PDB file of C-alpha atoms in Angstrom:
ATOM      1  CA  UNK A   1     118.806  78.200  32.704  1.00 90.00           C
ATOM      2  CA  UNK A   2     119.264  81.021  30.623  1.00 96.00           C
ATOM      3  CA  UNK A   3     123.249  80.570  29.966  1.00 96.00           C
ATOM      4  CA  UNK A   4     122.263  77.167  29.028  1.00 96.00           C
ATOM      5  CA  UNK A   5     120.096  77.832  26.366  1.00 97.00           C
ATOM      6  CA  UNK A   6     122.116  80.881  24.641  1.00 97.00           C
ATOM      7  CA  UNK A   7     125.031  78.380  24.797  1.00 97.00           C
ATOM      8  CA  UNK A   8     122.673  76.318  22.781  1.00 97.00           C
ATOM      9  CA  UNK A   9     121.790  78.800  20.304  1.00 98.00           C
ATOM     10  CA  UNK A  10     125.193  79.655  19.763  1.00 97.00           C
ATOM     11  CA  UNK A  11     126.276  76.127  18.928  1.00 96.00           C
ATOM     12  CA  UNK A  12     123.057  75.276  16.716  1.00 97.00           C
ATOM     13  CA  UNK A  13     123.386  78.599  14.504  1.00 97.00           C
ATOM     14  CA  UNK A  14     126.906  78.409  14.851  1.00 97.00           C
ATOM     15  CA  UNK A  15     127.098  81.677  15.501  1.00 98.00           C
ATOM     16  CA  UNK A  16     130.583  82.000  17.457  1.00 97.00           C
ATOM     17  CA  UNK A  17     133.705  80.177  16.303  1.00 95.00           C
ATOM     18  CA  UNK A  18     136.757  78.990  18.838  1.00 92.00           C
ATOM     19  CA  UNK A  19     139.154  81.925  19.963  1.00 94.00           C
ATOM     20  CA  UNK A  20     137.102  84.784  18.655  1.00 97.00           C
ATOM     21  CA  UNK A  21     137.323  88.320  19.635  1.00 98.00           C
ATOM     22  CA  UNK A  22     133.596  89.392  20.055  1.00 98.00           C
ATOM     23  CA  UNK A  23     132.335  93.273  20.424  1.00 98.00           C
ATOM     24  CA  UNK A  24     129.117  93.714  22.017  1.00 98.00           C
ATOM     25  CA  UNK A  25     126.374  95.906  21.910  1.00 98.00           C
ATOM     26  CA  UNK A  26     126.206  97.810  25.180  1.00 98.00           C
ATOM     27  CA  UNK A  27     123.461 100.007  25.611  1.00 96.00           C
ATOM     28  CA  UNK A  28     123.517  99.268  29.345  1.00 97.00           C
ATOM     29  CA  UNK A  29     119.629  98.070  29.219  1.00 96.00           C
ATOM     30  CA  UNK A  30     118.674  94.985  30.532  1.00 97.00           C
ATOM     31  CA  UNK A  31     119.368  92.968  27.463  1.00 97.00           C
ATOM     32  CA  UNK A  32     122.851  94.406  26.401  1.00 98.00           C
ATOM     33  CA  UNK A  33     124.128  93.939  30.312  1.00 98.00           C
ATOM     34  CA  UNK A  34     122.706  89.928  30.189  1.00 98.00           C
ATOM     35  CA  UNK A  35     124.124  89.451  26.768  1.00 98.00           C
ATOM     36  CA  UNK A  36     127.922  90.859  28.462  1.00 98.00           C
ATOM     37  CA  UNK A  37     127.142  89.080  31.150  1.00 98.00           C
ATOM     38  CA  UNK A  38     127.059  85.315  29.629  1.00 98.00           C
ATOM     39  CA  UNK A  39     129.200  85.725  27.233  1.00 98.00           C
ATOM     40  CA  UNK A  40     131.824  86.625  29.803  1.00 98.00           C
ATOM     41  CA  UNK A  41     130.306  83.700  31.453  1.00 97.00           C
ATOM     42  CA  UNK A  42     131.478  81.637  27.979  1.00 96.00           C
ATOM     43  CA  UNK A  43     134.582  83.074  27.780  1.00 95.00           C
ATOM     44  CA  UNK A  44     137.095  80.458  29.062  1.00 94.00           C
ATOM     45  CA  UNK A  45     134.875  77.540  27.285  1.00 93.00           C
ATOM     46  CA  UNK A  46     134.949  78.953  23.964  1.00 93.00           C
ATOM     47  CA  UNK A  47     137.959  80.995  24.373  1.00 94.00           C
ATOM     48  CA  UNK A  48     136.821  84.254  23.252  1.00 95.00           C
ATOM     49  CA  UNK A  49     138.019  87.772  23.569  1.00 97.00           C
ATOM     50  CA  UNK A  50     134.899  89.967  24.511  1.00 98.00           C
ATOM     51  CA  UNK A  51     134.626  93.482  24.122  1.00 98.00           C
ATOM     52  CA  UNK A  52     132.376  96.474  24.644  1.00 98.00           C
ATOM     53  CA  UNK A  53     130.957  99.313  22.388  1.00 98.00           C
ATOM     54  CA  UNK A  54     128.655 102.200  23.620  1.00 97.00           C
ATOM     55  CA  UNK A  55     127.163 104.886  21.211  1.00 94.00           C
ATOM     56  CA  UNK A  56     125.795 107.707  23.042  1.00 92.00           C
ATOM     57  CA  UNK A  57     122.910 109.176  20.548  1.00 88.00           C
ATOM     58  CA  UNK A  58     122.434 112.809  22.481  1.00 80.00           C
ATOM     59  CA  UNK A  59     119.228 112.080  22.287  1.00 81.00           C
ATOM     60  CA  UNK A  60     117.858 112.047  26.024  1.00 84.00           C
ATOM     61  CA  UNK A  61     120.507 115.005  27.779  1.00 85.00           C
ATOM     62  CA  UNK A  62     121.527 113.501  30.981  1.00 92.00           C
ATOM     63  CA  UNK A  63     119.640 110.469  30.670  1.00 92.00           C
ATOM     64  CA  UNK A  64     121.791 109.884  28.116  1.00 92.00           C
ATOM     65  CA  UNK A  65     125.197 110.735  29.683  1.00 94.00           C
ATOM     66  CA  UNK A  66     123.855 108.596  32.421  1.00 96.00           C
ATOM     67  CA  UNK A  67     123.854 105.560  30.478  1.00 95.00           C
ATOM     68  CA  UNK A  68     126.989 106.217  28.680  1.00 96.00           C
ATOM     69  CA  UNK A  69     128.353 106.721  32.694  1.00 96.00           C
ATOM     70  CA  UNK A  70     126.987 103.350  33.856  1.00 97.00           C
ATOM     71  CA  UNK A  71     127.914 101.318  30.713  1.00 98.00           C
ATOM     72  CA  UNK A  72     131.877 103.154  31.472  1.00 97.00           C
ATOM     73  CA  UNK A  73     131.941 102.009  35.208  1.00 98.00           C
ATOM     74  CA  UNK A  74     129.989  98.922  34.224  1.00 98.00           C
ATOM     75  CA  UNK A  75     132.981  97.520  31.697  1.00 98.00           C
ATOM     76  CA  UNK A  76     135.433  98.890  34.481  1.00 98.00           C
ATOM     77  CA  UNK A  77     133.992  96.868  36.983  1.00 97.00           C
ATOM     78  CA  UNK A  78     134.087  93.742  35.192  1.00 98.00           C
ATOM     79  CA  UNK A  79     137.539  93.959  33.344  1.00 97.00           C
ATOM     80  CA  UNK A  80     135.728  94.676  29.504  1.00 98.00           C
ATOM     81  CA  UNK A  81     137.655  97.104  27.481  1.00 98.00           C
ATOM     82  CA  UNK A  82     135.110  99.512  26.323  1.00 98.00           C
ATOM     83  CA  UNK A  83     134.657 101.697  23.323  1.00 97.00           C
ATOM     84  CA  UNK A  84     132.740 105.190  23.440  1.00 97.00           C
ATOM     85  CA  UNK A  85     131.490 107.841  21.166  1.00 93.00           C
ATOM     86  CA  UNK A  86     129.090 110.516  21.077  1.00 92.00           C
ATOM     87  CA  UNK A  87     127.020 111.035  17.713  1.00 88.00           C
ATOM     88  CA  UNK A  88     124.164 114.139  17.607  1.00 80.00           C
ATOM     89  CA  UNK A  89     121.945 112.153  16.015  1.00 81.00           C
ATOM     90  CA  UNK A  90     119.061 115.093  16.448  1.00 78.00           C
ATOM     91  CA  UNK A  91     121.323 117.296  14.489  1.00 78.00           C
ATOM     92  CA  UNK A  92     122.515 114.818  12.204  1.00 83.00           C
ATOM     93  CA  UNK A  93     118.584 113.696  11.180  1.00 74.00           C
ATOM     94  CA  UNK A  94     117.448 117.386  10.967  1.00 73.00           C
ATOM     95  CA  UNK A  95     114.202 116.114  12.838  1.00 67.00           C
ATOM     96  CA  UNK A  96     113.584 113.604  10.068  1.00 74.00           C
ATOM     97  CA  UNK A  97     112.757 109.664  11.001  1.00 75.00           C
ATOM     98  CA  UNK A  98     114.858 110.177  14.139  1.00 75.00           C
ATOM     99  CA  UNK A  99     114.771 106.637  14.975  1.00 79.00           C
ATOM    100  CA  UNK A 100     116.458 105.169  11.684  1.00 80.00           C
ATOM    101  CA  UNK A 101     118.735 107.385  11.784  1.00 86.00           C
ATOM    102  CA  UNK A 102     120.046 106.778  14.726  1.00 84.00           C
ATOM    103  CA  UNK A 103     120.054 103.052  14.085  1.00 87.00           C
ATOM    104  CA  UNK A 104     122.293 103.697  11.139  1.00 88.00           C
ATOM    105  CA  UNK A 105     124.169 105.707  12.850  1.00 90.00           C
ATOM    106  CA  UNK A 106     125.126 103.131  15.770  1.00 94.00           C
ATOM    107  CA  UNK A 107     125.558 100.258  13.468  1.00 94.00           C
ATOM    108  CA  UNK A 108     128.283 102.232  10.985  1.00 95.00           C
ATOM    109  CA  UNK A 109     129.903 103.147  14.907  1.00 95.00           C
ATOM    110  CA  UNK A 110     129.732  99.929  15.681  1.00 97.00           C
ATOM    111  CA  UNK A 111     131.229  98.102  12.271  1.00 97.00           C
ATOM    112  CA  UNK A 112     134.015 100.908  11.936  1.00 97.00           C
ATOM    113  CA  UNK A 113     135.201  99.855  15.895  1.00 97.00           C
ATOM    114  CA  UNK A 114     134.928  96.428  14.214  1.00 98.00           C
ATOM    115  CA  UNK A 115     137.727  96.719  12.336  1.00 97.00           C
ATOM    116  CA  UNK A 116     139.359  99.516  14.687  1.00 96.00           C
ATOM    117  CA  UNK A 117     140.027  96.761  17.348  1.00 97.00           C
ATOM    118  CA  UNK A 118     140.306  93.741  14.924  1.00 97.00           C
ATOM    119  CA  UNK A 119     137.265  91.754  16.586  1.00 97.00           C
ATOM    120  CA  UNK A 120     135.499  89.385  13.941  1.00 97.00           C
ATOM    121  CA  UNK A 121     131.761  89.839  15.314  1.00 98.00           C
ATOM    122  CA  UNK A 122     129.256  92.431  16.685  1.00 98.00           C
ATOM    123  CA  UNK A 123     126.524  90.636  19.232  1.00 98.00           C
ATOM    124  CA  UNK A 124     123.588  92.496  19.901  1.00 98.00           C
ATOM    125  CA  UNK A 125     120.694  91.990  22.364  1.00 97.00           C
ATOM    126  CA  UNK A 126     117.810  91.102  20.240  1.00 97.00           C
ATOM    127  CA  UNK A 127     115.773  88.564  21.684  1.00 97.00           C
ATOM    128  CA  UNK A 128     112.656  86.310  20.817  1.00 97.00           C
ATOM    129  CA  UNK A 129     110.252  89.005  22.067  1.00 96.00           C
ATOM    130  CA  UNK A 130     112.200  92.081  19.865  1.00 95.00           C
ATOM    131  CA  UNK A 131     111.899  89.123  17.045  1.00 96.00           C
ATOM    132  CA  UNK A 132     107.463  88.532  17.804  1.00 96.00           C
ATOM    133  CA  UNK A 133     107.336  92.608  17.558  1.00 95.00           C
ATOM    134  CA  UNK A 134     109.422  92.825  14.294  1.00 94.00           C
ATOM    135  CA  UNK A 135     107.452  90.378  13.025  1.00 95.00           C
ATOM    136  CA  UNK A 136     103.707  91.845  14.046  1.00 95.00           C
ATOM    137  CA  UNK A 137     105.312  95.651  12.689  1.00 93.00           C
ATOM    138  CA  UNK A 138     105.856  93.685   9.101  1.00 94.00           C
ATOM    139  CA  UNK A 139     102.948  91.627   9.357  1.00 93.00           C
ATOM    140  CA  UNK A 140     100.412  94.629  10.157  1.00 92.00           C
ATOM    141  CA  UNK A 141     102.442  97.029   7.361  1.00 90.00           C
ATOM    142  CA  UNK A 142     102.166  94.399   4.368  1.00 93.00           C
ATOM    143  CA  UNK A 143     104.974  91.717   3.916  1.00 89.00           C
ATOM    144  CA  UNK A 144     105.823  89.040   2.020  1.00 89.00           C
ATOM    145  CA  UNK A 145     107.716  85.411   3.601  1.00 89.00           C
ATOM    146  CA  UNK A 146     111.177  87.758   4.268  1.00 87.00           C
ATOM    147  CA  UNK A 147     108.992  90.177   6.315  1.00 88.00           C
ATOM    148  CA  UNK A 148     107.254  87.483   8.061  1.00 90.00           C
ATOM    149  CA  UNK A 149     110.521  85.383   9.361  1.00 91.00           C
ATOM    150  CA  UNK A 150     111.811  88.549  10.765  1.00 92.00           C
ATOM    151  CA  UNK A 151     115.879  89.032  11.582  1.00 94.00           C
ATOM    152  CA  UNK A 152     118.003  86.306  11.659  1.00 95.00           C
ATOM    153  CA  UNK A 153     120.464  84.769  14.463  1.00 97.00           C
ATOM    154  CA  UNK A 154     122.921  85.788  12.488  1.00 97.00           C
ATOM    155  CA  UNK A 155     123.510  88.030   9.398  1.00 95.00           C
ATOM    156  CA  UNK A 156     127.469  88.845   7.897  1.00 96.00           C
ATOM    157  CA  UNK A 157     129.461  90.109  11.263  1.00 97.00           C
ATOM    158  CA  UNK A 158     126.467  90.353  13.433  1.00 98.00           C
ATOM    159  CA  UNK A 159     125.269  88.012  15.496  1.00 98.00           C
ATOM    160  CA  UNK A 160     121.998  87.398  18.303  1.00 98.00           C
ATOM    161  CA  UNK A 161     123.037  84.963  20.926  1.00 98.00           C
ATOM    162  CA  UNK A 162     119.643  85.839  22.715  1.00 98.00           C
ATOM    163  CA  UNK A 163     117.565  84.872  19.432  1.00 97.00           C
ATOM    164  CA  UNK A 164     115.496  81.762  21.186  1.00 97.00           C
ATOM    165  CA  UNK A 165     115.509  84.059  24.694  1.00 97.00           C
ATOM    166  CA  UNK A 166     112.530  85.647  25.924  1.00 96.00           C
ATOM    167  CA  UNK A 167     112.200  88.972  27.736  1.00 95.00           C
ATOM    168  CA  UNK A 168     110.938  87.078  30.582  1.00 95.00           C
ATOM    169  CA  UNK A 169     114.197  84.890  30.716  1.00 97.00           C
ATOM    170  CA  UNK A 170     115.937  87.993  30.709  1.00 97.00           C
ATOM    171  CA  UNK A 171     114.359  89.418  33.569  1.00 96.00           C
ATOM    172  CA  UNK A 172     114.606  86.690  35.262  1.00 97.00           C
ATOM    173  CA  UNK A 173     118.225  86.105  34.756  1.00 98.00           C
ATOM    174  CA  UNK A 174     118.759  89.705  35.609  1.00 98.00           C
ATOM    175  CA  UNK A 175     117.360  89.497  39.420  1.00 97.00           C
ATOM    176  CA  UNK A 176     118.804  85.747  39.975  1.00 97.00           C
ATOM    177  CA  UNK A 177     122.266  87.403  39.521  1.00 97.00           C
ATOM    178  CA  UNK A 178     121.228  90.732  40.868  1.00 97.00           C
ATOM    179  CA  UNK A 179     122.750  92.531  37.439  1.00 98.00           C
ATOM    180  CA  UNK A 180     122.558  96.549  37.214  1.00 97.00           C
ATOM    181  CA  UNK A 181     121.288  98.323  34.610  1.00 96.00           C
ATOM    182  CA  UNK A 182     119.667 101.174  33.205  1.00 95.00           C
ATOM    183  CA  UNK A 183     116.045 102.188  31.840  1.00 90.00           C
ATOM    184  CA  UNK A 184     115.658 104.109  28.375  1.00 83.00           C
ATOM    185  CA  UNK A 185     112.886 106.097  29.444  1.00 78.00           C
ATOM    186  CA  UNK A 186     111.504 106.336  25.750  1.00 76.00           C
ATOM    187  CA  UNK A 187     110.891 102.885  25.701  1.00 75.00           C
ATOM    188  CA  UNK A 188     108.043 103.885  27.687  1.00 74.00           C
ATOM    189  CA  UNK A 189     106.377 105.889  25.450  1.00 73.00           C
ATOM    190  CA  UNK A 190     103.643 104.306  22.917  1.00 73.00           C
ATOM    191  CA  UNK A 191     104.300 107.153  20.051  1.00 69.00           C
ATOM    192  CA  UNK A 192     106.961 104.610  19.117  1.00 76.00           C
ATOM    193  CA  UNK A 193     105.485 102.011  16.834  1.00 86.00           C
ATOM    194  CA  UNK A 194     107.384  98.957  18.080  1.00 85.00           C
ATOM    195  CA  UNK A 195     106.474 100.216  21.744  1.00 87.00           C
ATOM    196  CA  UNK A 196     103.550 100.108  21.105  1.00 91.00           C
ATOM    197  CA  UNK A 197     103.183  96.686  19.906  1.00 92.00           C
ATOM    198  CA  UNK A 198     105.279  95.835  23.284  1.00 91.00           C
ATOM    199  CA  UNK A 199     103.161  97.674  25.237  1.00 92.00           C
ATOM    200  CA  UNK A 200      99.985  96.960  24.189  1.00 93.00           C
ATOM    201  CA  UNK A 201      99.455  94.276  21.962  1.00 94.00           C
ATOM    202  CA  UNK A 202     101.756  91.507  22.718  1.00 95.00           C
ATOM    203  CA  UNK A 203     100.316  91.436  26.164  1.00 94.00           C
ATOM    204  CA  UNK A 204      96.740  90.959  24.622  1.00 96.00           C
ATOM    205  CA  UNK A 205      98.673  88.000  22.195  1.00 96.00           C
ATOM    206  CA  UNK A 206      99.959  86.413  25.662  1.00 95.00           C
ATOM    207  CA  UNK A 207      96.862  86.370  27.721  1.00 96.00           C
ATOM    208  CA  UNK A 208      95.702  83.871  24.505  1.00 96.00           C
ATOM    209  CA  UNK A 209      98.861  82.055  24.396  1.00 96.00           C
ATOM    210  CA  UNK A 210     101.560  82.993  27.032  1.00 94.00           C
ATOM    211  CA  UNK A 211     104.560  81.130  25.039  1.00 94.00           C
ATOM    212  CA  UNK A 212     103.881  83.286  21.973  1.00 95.00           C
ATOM    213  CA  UNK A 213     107.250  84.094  20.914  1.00 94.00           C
ATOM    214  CA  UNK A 214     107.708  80.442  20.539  1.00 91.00           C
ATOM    215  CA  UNK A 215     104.589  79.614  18.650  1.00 92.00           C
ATOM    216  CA  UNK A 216     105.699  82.599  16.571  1.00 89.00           C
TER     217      UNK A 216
END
């Protein structure tokens, strides 16, 4: 069971003390909702406080004020307090590396409602599969050991409760408890590096070995 084994990873890493107030990623994608979902699930057993955060990047027009829609009636729904902003990250970048830009953009949103709320941690959806792809991308660019163990469970405020999760176990867990959600369409599109690796090559890594993130 998936709640099972994040409970797991959160006690081995010790990645989420007793009576702490937690702020979560919420992109409203399959992994952000499952991530809310069990840690909500935890929340009498390790007494935490869970919260919500939801950067809308501009980036997608009303795909994008879809998402930031569903992840609003989404929190609603289940009692989360939510926190919302909207960032132009096009105009921001000026067209340039659009993609880190936006990254850096969400995580300063996300540290500075950090300490606007008091919470102590920031849990994102990164799971074993996002891990196997970061590690191919640094692996096929040149890398040394750092590159090659990838991101951590757990780095300052930010934590991965679905570090030892696969995106099978997540998909899984997503039509057992019939969870809603929303598609990024540009996930779909292979002129993204890491999608590509998703797309095309880890497939071609699992039809050698279908447990790869683990052997990875």
């Amino acid at each position: 069971m998936l709640k099972e084994k994040v409970e797991k990873t959160i006690k081995k890493f010790s990645l989420i003390p007793q009576n702490s107030k937690v702020l979560v990623a919420l992109s409203g994608g399959p992994d952000s909702v499952t991530l809310l979902h069990v840690l909500l699930s935890l929340k009498e057993e390790l007494q935490l406080q869970v919260f919500a955060a939801h950067l809308n990047h501009m980036l997608r027009g009303k795909e994008s004020e879809r998402d930031e829609n569903f992840v609003r009636k989404l929190c609603e729904s289940w009692n989360v307090p939510v926190y919302i902003e909207r960032k132009d990250v096009k105009e921001i970048s000026k067209g340039k590396n659009i993609e880190a830009i936006a990254r850096n953009v969400r995580y300063k949103f996300l540290e500075e409602t950090l300490k606007k709320i008091g919470a102590d941690l920031i849990a994102t959806g990164h799971t074993a599969s996002d891990l196997l792809e970061t590690i191919i991308l640094n692996l096929v660019k040149g890398t040394g050991i750092k590159g090659l163990r990838g991101f951590l469970p757990k780095r300052g405020k930010i934590i991965r409760p679905l570090f030892e999760a696969t995106r099978e176990e997540i998909e899984k867990y997503v039509s057992e408890n019939n969870l809603p959600f929303v598609i990024d369409s540009s996930n779909l599109k292979t002129d993204f590096e890491r999608n590509l690796v998703r797309l095309k090559v880890v497939p071609i890594l699992k039809s050698i070995n279908p447990k790869v993130e683990n052997a990875v």
